[in-house]
PDB file of C-alpha atoms in Angstrom:
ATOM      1  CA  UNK A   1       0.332 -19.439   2.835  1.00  0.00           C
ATOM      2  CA  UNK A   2       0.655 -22.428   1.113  1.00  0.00           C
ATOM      3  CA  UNK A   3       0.146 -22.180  -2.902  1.00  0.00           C
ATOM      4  CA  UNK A   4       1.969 -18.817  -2.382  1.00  0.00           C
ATOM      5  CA  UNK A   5       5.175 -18.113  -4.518  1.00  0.00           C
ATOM      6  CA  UNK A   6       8.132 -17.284  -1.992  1.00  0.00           C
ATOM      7  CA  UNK A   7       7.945 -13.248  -1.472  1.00  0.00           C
ATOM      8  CA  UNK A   8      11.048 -10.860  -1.521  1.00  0.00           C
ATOM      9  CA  UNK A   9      12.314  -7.179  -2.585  1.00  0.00           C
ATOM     10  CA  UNK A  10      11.611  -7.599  -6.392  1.00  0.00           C
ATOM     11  CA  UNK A  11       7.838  -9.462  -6.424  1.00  0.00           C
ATOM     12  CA  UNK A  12       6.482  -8.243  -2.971  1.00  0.00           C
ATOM     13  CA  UNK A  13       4.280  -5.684  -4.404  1.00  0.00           C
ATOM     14  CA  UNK A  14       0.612  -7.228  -5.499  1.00  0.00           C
ATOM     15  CA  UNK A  15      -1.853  -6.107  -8.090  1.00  0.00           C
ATOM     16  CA  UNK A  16      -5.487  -6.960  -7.846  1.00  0.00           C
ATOM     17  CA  UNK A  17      -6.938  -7.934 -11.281  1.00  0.00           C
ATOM     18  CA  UNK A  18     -10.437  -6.524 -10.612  1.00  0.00           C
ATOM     19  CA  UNK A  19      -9.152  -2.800  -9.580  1.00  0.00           C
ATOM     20  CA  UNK A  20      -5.975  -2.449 -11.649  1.00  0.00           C
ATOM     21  CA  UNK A  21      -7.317  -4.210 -14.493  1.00  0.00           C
ATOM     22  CA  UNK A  22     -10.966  -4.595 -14.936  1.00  0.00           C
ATOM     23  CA  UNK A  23     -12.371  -1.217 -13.468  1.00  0.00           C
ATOM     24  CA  UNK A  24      -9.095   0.560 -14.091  1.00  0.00           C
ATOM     25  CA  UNK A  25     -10.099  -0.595 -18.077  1.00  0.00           C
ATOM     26  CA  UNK A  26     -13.789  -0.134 -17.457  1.00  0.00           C
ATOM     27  CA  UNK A  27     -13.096   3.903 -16.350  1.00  0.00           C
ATOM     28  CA  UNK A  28     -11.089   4.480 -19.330  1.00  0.00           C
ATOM     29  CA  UNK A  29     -13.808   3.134 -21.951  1.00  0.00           C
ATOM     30  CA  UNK A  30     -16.616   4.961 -19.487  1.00  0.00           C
ATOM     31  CA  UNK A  31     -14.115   8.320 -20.014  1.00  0.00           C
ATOM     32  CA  UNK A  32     -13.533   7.950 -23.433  1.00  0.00           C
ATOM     33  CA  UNK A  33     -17.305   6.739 -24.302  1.00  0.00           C
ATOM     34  CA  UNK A  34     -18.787  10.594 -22.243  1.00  0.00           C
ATOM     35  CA  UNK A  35     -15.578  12.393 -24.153  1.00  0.00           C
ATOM     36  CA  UNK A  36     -16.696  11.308 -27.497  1.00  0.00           C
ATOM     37  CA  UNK A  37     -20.516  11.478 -26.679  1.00  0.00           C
ATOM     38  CA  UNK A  38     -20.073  15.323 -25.335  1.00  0.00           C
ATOM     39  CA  UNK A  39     -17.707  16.139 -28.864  1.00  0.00           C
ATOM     40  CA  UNK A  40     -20.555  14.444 -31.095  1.00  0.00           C
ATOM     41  CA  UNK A  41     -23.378  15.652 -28.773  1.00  0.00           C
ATOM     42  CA  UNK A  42     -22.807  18.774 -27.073  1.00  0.00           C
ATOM     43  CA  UNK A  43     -25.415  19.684 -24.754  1.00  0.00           C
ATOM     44  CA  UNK A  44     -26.068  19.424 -20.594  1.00  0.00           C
ATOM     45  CA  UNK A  45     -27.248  15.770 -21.134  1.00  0.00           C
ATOM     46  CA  UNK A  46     -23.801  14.507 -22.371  1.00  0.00           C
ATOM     47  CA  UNK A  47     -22.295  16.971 -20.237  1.00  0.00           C
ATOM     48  CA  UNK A  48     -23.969  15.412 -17.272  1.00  0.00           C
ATOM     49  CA  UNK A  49     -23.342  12.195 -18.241  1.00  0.00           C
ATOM     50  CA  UNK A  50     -19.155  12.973 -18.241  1.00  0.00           C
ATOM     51  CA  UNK A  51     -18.836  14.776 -15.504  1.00  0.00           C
ATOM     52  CA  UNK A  52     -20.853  11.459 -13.909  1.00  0.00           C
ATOM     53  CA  UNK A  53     -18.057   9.524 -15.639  1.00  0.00           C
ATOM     54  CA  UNK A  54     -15.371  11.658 -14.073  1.00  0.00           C
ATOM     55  CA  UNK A  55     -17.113  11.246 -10.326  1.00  0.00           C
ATOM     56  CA  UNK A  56     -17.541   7.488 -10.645  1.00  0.00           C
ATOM     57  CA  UNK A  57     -13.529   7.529 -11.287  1.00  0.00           C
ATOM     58  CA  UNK A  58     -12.292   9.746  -8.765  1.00  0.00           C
ATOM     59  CA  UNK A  59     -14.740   8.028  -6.263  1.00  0.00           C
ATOM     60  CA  UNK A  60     -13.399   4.769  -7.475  1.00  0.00           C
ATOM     61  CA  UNK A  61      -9.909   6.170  -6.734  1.00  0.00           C
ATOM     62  CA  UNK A  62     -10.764   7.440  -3.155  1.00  0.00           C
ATOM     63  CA  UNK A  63     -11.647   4.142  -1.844  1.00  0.00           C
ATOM     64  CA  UNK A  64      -8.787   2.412  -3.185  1.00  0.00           C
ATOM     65  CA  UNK A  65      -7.164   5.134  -1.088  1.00  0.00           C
ATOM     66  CA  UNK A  66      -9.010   4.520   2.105  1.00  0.00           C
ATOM     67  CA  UNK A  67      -8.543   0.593   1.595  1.00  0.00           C
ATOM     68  CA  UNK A  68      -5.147   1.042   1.531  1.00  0.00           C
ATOM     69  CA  UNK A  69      -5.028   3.833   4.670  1.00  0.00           C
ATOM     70  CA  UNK A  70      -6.721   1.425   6.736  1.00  0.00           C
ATOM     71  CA  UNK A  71      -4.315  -1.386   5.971  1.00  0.00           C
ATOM     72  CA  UNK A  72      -1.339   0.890   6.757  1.00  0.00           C
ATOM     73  CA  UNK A  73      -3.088   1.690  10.123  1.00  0.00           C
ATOM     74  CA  UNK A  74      -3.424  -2.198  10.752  1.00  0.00           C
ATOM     75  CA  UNK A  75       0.010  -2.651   9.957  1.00  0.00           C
ATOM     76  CA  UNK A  76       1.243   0.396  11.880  1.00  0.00           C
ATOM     77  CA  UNK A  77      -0.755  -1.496  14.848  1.00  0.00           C
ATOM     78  CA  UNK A  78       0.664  -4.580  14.420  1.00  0.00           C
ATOM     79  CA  UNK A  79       3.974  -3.934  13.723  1.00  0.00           C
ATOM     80  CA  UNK A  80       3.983  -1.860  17.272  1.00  0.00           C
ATOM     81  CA  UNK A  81       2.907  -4.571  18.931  1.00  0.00           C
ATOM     82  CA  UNK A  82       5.050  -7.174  17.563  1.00  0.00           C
ATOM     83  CA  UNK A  83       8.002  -4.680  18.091  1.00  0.00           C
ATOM     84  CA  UNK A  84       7.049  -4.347  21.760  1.00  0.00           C
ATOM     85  CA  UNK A  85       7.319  -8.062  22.221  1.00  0.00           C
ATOM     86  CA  UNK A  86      10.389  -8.869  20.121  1.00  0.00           C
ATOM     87  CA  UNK A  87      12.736  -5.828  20.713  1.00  0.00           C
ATOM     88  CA  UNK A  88      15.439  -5.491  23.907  1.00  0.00           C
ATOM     89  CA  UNK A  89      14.362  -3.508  26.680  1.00  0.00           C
ATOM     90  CA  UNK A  90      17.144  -0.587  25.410  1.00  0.00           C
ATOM     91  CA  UNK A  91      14.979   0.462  22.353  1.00  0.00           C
ATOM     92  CA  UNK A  92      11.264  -0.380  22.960  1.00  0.00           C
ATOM     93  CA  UNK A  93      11.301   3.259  24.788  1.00  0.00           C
ATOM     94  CA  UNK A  94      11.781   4.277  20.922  1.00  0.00           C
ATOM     95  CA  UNK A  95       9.379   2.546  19.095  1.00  0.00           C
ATOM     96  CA  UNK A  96       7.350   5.664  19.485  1.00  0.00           C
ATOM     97  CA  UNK A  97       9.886   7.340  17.134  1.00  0.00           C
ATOM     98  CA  UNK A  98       9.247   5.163  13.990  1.00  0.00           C
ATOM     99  CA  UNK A  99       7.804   6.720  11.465  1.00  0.00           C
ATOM    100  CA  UNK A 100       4.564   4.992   9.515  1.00  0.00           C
ATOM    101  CA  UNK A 101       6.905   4.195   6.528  1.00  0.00           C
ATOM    102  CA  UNK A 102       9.177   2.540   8.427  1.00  0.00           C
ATOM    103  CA  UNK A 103       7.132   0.821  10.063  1.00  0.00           C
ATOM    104  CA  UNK A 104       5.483  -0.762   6.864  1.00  0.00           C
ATOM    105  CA  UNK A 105       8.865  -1.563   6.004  1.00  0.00           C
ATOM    106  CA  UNK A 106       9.873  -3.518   9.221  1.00  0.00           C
ATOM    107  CA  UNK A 107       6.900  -5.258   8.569  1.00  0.00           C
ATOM    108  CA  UNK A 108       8.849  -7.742   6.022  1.00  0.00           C
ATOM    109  CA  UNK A 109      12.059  -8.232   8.677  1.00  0.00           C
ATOM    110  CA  UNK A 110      12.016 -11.619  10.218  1.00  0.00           C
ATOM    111  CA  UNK A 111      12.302 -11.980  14.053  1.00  0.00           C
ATOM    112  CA  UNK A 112      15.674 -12.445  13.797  1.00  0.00           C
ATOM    113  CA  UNK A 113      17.045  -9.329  12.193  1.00  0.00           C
ATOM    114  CA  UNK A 114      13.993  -6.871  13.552  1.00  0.00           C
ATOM    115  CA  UNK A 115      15.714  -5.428  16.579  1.00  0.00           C
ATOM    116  CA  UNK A 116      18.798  -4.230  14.691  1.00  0.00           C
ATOM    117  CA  UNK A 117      17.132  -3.170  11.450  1.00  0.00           C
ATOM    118  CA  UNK A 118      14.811  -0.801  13.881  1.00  0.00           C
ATOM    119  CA  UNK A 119      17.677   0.110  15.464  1.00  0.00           C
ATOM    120  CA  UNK A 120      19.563   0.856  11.653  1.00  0.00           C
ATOM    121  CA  UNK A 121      15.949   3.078  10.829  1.00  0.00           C
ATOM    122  CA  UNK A 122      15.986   4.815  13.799  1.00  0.00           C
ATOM    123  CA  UNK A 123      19.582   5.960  13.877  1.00  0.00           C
ATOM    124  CA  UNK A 124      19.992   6.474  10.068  1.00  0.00           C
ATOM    125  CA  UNK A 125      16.267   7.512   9.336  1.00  0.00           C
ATOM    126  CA  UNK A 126      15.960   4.763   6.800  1.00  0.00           C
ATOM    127  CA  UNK A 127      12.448   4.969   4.314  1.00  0.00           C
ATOM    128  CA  UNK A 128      10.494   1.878   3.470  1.00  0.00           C
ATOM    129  CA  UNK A 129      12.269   1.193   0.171  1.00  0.00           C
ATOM    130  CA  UNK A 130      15.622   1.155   2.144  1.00  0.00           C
ATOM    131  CA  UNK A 131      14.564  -1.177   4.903  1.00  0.00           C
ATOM    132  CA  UNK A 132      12.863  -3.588   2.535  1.00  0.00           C
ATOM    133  CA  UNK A 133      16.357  -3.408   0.749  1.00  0.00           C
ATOM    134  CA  UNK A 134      17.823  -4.594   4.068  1.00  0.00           C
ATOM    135  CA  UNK A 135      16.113  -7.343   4.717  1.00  0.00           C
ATOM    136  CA  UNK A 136      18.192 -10.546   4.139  1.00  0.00           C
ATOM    137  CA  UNK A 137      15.555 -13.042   5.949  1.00  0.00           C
ATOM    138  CA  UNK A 138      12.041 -11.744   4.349  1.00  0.00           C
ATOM    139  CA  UNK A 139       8.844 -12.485   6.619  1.00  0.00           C
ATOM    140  CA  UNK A 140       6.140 -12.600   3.555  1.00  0.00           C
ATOM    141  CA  UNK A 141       3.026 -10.060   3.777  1.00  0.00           C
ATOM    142  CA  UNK A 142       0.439 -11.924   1.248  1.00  0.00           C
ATOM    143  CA  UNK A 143      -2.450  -9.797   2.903  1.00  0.00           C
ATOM    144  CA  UNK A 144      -1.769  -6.702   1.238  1.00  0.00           C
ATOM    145  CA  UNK A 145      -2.983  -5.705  -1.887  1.00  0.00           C
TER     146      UNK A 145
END
């Protein structure tokens, strides 16, 4: 993407300012606001009103959650598909065999190096971190938040 600084190991992971900062902020003055209101205020009103504070941060939480399961399931997709097309007849049989985490990891391997960096995951059950680690030509993911 153009504008986009060049992506690697160290700077590939991305924060969004409105949920890691803003609401992230926003639940933690909410929390702290219903604490102090039940302490000065006890009673089922304040009570209420915490345990609404509390609910609005978990559900905030969950659908971070599901945002992100759904982009693992895209990438999990894709990464199948580009595997089927790229890799030698010898290991597409075994694409079946990589594991979710791997396959977000793959997902930063250029063309180039994908066949034998499967073939590395598969044979020495490599995690995420380690194939991102591996990958000496890296094939930028600015989608993913």
């Amino acid at each position: 993407m153009a504008g986009q600084k060049e992506q690697n190991f160290k700077n590939h992971a991305r924060l969004d300012p409105a949920f890691h900062g803003f609401l992230t902020l926003m639940g933690l003055a909410m929390l702290i606001g219903a604490i102090t209101y039940v302490v000065q205020e006890p009673g089922w009103v304040s009570a209420a009103h915490l345990l609404t504070v509390i609910w609005v941060i978990a559900l905030q939480f969950k659908v971070r959650l599901y945002a992100l399961k759904v982009q693992d399931r895209l990438i999990r997709l894709e990464e199948r598909l580009r595997l089927a097309q790229i890799l030698p007849e010898s290991l597409r049989g075994r694409i079946g065999e990589l594991s979710e985490a791997q396959l977000i990891g793959l997902r930063f391997a250029s063309d180039g190096e994908l066949a034998g960096l499967a073939q590395r995951a598969l044979e020495e059950q490599l995690g995420a971190k380690q194939i991102k680690e591996a990958v000496r030509h890296w094939r930028p993911d600015y989608w993913r938040v």
